[in-house]
């Protein structure tokens, strides 16, 4: 009789498994992450708030000007400006996934964020940064065809191919990060909750998990390598061909101007891809971990701020479009 009672009290394995899942889900749901950010000193908090707010406003304004000009000016309805418009739209969304939350924590001192909020921030940020990897490569191919193959450019770089490259970039970014985030959403968080970063990035978040993270880390390494190295190498190869073509220009002033433009493009692209590779592909050593926030600042804040200035606002066509837009605005106001 005693053995029968004991047996009857034992829960079925399925019920035990269900309770374990429910308990770990509750643990994760109750965890609140603390984003440590940059500094605890009140004076520095105010200074950082002003600096990041200025950067955010300039970034949004610069990229928004490009989007409005590309949409409204028929002279900018070309493949190059189609891609630049896509890039500027992406940069506005890209910065807006990180900086508003950072500004809020600097202003209020509230650095807490839920696990689900953290995963959501990583998801949207990840899609945008991965899309930019492929979009920059598509833009470099466009410039290569325009400069190195000018006779075939109009026939090859038609509206259909432009749309396919842009949509393909967005789909590739969405697919890679959706796979990563689906694995990340299954992680259990039950211990430390302080994240030494200013936004919810992959490595700081995974390091706080109580689960076995080998699978997701291996998956992240593979996807990061695929999304970073081929576009970067393609971009480098196209710019080498472009610079080689530029060196054949007989006019010294024309050669210098073209070389100056291409070198500034190449510098920003190298910073963007280089920092991404350091953060997401290279082994996570203690030295790199300490510099992680600095490298993250370069590709999350510097490149979105610099891209409108380097890619668009220095161009003659954009300057003319800006002047035309200003004249039209003053004319409408005076009426």
CSV table of C-alpha atoms in Angstrom, one decimal, residues 57-311:
chain,number,residue,atom,x,y,z
A,57,UNK,CA,19.3,65.9,-34.0
A,58,UNK,CA,22.1,66.5,-36.5
A,59,UNK,CA,21.9,62.8,-37.7
A,60,UNK,CA,18.1,62.8,-38.1
A,61,UNK,CA,18.1,66.3,-39.8
A,62,UNK,CA,20.9,65.4,-42.2
A,63,UNK,CA,19.5,62.1,-43.2
A,64,UNK,CA,15.9,63.5,-43.4
A,65,UNK,CA,17.1,66.3,-45.8
A,66,UNK,CA,18.6,63.6,-48.1
A,67,UNK,CA,15.3,61.5,-48.1
A,68,UNK,CA,13.2,64.6,-48.8
A,69,UNK,CA,15.5,65.8,-51.6
A,70,UNK,CA,15.7,62.3,-53.3
A,71,UNK,CA,11.9,62.0,-53.2
A,72,UNK,CA,11.0,65.5,-54.4
A,73,UNK,CA,13.8,66.4,-56.9
A,74,UNK,CA,13.5,64.6,-60.3
A,75,UNK,CA,17.2,65.2,-61.0
A,76,UNK,CA,18.0,62.9,-58.1
A,77,UNK,CA,15.9,60.0,-59.4
A,78,UNK,CA,19.0,58.0,-60.3
A,79,UNK,CA,20.4,54.7,-59.0
A,80,UNK,CA,23.0,56.4,-56.8
A,81,UNK,CA,20.5,58.6,-55.1
A,82,UNK,CA,18.0,55.8,-54.8
A,83,UNK,CA,20.5,53.9,-52.7
A,84,UNK,CA,21.5,57.0,-50.8
A,85,UNK,CA,17.8,57.6,-49.9
A,86,UNK,CA,17.5,54.1,-48.7
A,87,UNK,CA,20.7,54.5,-46.6
A,88,UNK,CA,19.5,57.8,-45.1
A,89,UNK,CA,16.1,56.2,-44.2
A,90,UNK,CA,17.9,53.3,-42.6
A,91,UNK,CA,20.2,55.6,-40.6
A,92,UNK,CA,17.3,57.5,-39.1
A,93,UNK,CA,15.7,54.3,-37.9
A,94,UNK,CA,19.1,52.9,-36.9
A,95,UNK,CA,20.0,55.8,-34.6
A,96,UNK,CA,16.4,55.9,-33.3
A,97,UNK,CA,16.6,52.4,-31.9
A,98,UNK,CA,19.5,53.4,-29.6
A,99,UNK,CA,19.9,57.1,-28.9
A,100,UNK,CA,16.4,58.0,-27.5
A,101,UNK,CA,16.7,55.2,-24.9
A,102,UNK,CA,20.2,56.4,-24.0
A,103,UNK,CA,19.1,60.0,-23.8
A,104,UNK,CA,16.2,58.9,-21.5
A,105,UNK,CA,18.6,57.1,-19.1
A,106,UNK,CA,21.0,60.0,-19.1
A,107,UNK,CA,18.3,62.5,-18.3
A,108,UNK,CA,16.3,60.6,-15.7
A,109,UNK,CA,19.0,58.2,-14.3
A,110,UNK,CA,16.6,55.3,-15.0
A,111,UNK,CA,18.8,52.6,-16.7
A,112,UNK,CA,16.5,49.6,-16.3
A,113,UNK,CA,15.1,47.7,-19.2
A,114,UNK,CA,13.1,44.5,-19.3
A,115,UNK,CA,14.4,41.3,-21.0
A,116,UNK,CA,11.7,41.5,-23.7
A,117,UNK,CA,12.5,45.2,-24.2
A,118,UNK,CA,16.2,44.3,-24.5
A,119,UNK,CA,15.5,41.6,-27.0
A,120,UNK,CA,13.3,43.9,-29.0
A,121,UNK,CA,15.9,46.6,-29.1
A,122,UNK,CA,18.6,44.1,-30.3
A,123,UNK,CA,16.2,42.8,-32.9
A,124,UNK,CA,15.4,46.1,-34.6
A,125,UNK,CA,19.0,47.4,-34.3
A,126,UNK,CA,20.4,44.1,-35.6
A,127,UNK,CA,18.1,44.1,-38.7
A,128,UNK,CA,19.2,47.7,-39.5
A,129,UNK,CA,22.9,47.2,-39.0
A,130,UNK,CA,22.9,44.0,-41.0
A,131,UNK,CA,20.9,45.6,-43.8
A,132,UNK,CA,23.5,48.4,-43.9
A,133,UNK,CA,26.3,45.9,-44.5
A,134,UNK,CA,24.6,44.7,-47.7
A,135,UNK,CA,23.3,48.1,-48.8
A,136,UNK,CA,26.8,49.6,-48.7
A,137,UNK,CA,28.1,46.7,-50.8
A,138,UNK,CA,25.2,47.4,-53.3
A,139,UNK,CA,26.2,51.1,-53.4
A,140,UNK,CA,29.8,50.3,-54.1
A,141,UNK,CA,28.8,48.0,-57.0
A,142,UNK,CA,26.7,50.9,-58.4
A,143,UNK,CA,29.7,53.3,-58.2
A,144,UNK,CA,31.9,50.7,-59.8
A,145,UNK,CA,29.6,50.3,-62.8
A,146,UNK,CA,29.2,54.0,-63.1
A,147,UNK,CA,32.9,54.8,-63.1
A,148,UNK,CA,34.6,51.7,-64.5
A,149,UNK,CA,31.8,50.5,-66.9
A,150,UNK,CA,30.1,53.7,-68.0
A,151,UNK,CA,28.9,52.4,-71.4
A,152,UNK,CA,27.1,49.5,-69.7
A,153,UNK,CA,25.9,51.4,-66.7
A,154,UNK,CA,22.4,52.5,-67.8
A,155,UNK,CA,21.6,49.1,-69.3
A,156,UNK,CA,22.8,47.1,-66.3
A,157,UNK,CA,21.8,49.3,-63.4
A,158,UNK,CA,18.1,49.7,-64.3
A,159,UNK,CA,15.2,50.3,-61.9
A,160,UNK,CA,14.5,46.5,-61.6
A,161,UNK,CA,18.1,45.7,-60.4
A,162,UNK,CA,18.1,48.7,-58.0
A,163,UNK,CA,14.9,47.5,-56.4
A,164,UNK,CA,16.2,43.9,-56.2
A,165,UNK,CA,19.4,45.0,-54.5
A,166,UNK,CA,17.6,47.2,-52.0
A,167,UNK,CA,14.9,44.6,-51.2
A,168,UNK,CA,17.6,41.9,-51.1
A,169,UNK,CA,19.6,43.9,-48.5
A,170,UNK,CA,16.6,44.4,-46.3
A,171,UNK,CA,15.5,40.8,-46.5
A,172,UNK,CA,19.0,39.5,-45.8
A,173,UNK,CA,19.2,41.7,-42.7
A,174,UNK,CA,15.8,40.6,-41.5
A,175,UNK,CA,16.5,36.9,-42.0
A,176,UNK,CA,19.9,36.8,-40.3
A,177,UNK,CA,18.7,38.7,-37.2
A,178,UNK,CA,15.3,36.9,-37.0
A,179,UNK,CA,17.2,33.6,-36.8
A,180,UNK,CA,19.6,34.9,-34.1
A,181,UNK,CA,16.8,36.5,-32.1
A,182,UNK,CA,14.6,33.4,-32.2
A,183,UNK,CA,17.5,31.5,-30.4
A,184,UNK,CA,18.1,34.5,-28.0
A,185,UNK,CA,14.4,34.5,-27.0
A,186,UNK,CA,14.8,31.0,-25.6
A,187,UNK,CA,17.7,31.9,-23.3
A,188,UNK,CA,17.0,31.9,-19.5
A,189,UNK,CA,18.1,34.8,-17.4
A,190,UNK,CA,18.2,34.2,-13.6
A,191,UNK,CA,21.4,35.7,-12.2
A,192,UNK,CA,23.4,39.0,-12.7
A,193,UNK,CA,21.5,41.8,-14.4
A,194,UNK,CA,24.1,44.6,-14.9
A,195,UNK,CA,25.0,45.0,-18.5
A,196,UNK,CA,28.2,47.0,-19.1
A,197,UNK,CA,27.0,48.7,-22.3
A,198,UNK,CA,24.8,51.6,-23.4
A,199,UNK,CA,22.4,49.5,-25.4
A,200,UNK,CA,21.3,45.8,-25.6
A,201,UNK,CA,23.9,44.2,-27.8
A,202,UNK,CA,24.5,40.5,-28.4
A,203,UNK,CA,27.6,39.7,-26.4
A,204,UNK,CA,26.7,41.6,-23.2
A,205,UNK,CA,23.2,40.1,-23.2
A,206,UNK,CA,24.2,36.5,-23.8
A,207,UNK,CA,26.9,36.7,-21.1
A,208,UNK,CA,24.2,37.3,-18.5
A,209,UNK,CA,22.3,34.1,-19.5
A,210,UNK,CA,22.1,31.1,-17.2
A,211,UNK,CA,21.6,28.8,-20.3
A,212,UNK,CA,24.2,27.0,-22.3
A,213,UNK,CA,25.1,29.6,-24.9
A,214,UNK,CA,27.5,27.6,-27.1
A,215,UNK,CA,24.9,27.1,-29.9
A,216,UNK,CA,23.8,30.7,-30.1
A,217,UNK,CA,27.4,32.0,-30.0
A,218,UNK,CA,28.5,29.6,-32.8
A,219,UNK,CA,25.4,30.6,-34.8
A,220,UNK,CA,26.1,34.3,-34.2
A,221,UNK,CA,29.8,33.9,-35.3
A,222,UNK,CA,28.7,32.2,-38.6
A,223,UNK,CA,26.0,34.7,-39.4
A,224,UNK,CA,28.2,37.7,-38.5
A,225,UNK,CA,31.0,36.4,-40.7
A,226,UNK,CA,28.6,35.8,-43.6
A,227,UNK,CA,27.0,39.3,-43.2
A,228,UNK,CA,30.3,41.2,-42.7
A,229,UNK,CA,33.2,39.7,-44.6
A,230,UNK,CA,31.7,39.1,-48.1
A,231,UNK,CA,30.1,42.7,-48.3
A,232,UNK,CA,33.3,44.2,-46.9
A,233,UNK,CA,35.6,42.4,-49.3
A,234,UNK,CA,33.3,43.2,-52.3
A,235,UNK,CA,33.3,46.9,-51.3
A,236,UNK,CA,37.1,47.0,-50.9
A,237,UNK,CA,37.5,45.2,-54.3
A,238,UNK,CA,35.2,47.7,-56.1
A,239,UNK,CA,36.9,50.7,-54.5
A,240,UNK,CA,40.3,49.4,-55.6
A,241,UNK,CA,39.0,49.2,-59.2
A,242,UNK,CA,37.5,52.7,-58.8
A,243,UNK,CA,40.7,54.2,-57.5
A,244,UNK,CA,42.6,52.5,-60.3
A,245,UNK,CA,40.3,54.1,-62.9
A,246,UNK,CA,40.6,57.5,-61.2
A,247,UNK,CA,44.4,57.4,-61.4
A,248,UNK,CA,44.0,57.2,-65.2
A,249,UNK,CA,42.2,60.6,-65.3
A,250,UNK,CA,44.4,63.0,-67.2
A,251,UNK,CA,43.3,66.1,-65.4
A,252,UNK,CA,45.1,66.6,-62.1
A,253,UNK,CA,42.3,68.6,-60.5
A,254,UNK,CA,39.7,66.1,-61.6
A,255,UNK,CA,41.8,63.2,-60.3
A,256,UNK,CA,42.3,64.9,-56.9
A,257,UNK,CA,38.6,65.7,-56.5
A,258,UNK,CA,37.5,62.1,-57.4
A,259,UNK,CA,40.2,60.6,-55.2
A,260,UNK,CA,39.3,62.8,-52.3
A,261,UNK,CA,35.6,61.7,-52.5
A,262,UNK,CA,36.4,58.0,-52.9
A,263,UNK,CA,39.0,58.0,-50.1
A,264,UNK,CA,36.5,59.6,-47.7
A,265,UNK,CA,33.8,57.0,-48.7
A,266,UNK,CA,36.4,54.2,-48.2
A,267,UNK,CA,37.4,55.5,-44.8
A,268,UNK,CA,33.8,55.5,-43.4
A,269,UNK,CA,33.1,52.1,-44.9
A,270,UNK,CA,36.3,50.7,-43.4
A,271,UNK,CA,35.4,52.1,-39.9
A,272,UNK,CA,31.9,50.7,-40.2
A,273,UNK,CA,32.9,47.2,-41.3
A,274,UNK,CA,36.1,47.1,-39.3
A,275,UNK,CA,34.4,47.8,-36.0
A,276,UNK,CA,31.6,45.4,-36.7
A,277,UNK,CA,34.1,42.6,-37.4
A,278,UNK,CA,36.0,43.4,-34.2
A,279,UNK,CA,32.8,43.4,-32.0
A,280,UNK,CA,30.9,40.5,-33.6
A,281,UNK,CA,33.5,38.2,-35.2
A,282,UNK,CA,36.8,38.3,-33.4
A,283,UNK,CA,37.2,36.3,-30.2
A,284,UNK,CA,35.8,38.2,-27.1
A,285,UNK,CA,39.1,38.8,-25.2
A,286,UNK,CA,39.3,40.9,-22.1
A,287,UNK,CA,41.0,43.8,-24.0
A,288,UNK,CA,38.4,43.9,-26.7
A,289,UNK,CA,35.6,43.6,-24.1
A,290,UNK,CA,36.9,46.8,-22.4
A,291,UNK,CA,36.9,48.6,-25.8
A,292,UNK,CA,33.6,47.2,-26.9
A,293,UNK,CA,31.7,50.4,-26.0
A,294,UNK,CA,34.2,52.6,-27.9
A,295,UNK,CA,33.9,50.5,-31.0
A,296,UNK,CA,30.1,50.4,-30.7
A,297,UNK,CA,30.1,54.2,-30.6
A,298,UNK,CA,31.9,54.3,-34.0
A,299,UNK,CA,29.4,52.2,-36.0
A,300,UNK,CA,26.2,53.2,-34.1
A,301,UNK,CA,26.7,56.9,-33.8
A,302,UNK,CA,29.7,58.2,-35.9
A,303,UNK,CA,28.8,56.6,-39.2
A,304,UNK,CA,25.1,57.6,-39.3
A,305,UNK,CA,26.2,61.2,-38.5
A,306,UNK,CA,29.0,61.2,-41.1
A,307,UNK,CA,27.2,59.4,-44.0
A,308,UNK,CA,25.0,62.3,-45.1
A,309,UNK,CA,28.0,64.7,-45.2
A,310,UNK,CA,30.3,62.3,-47.0
A,311,UNK,CA,27.9,60.6,-49.4
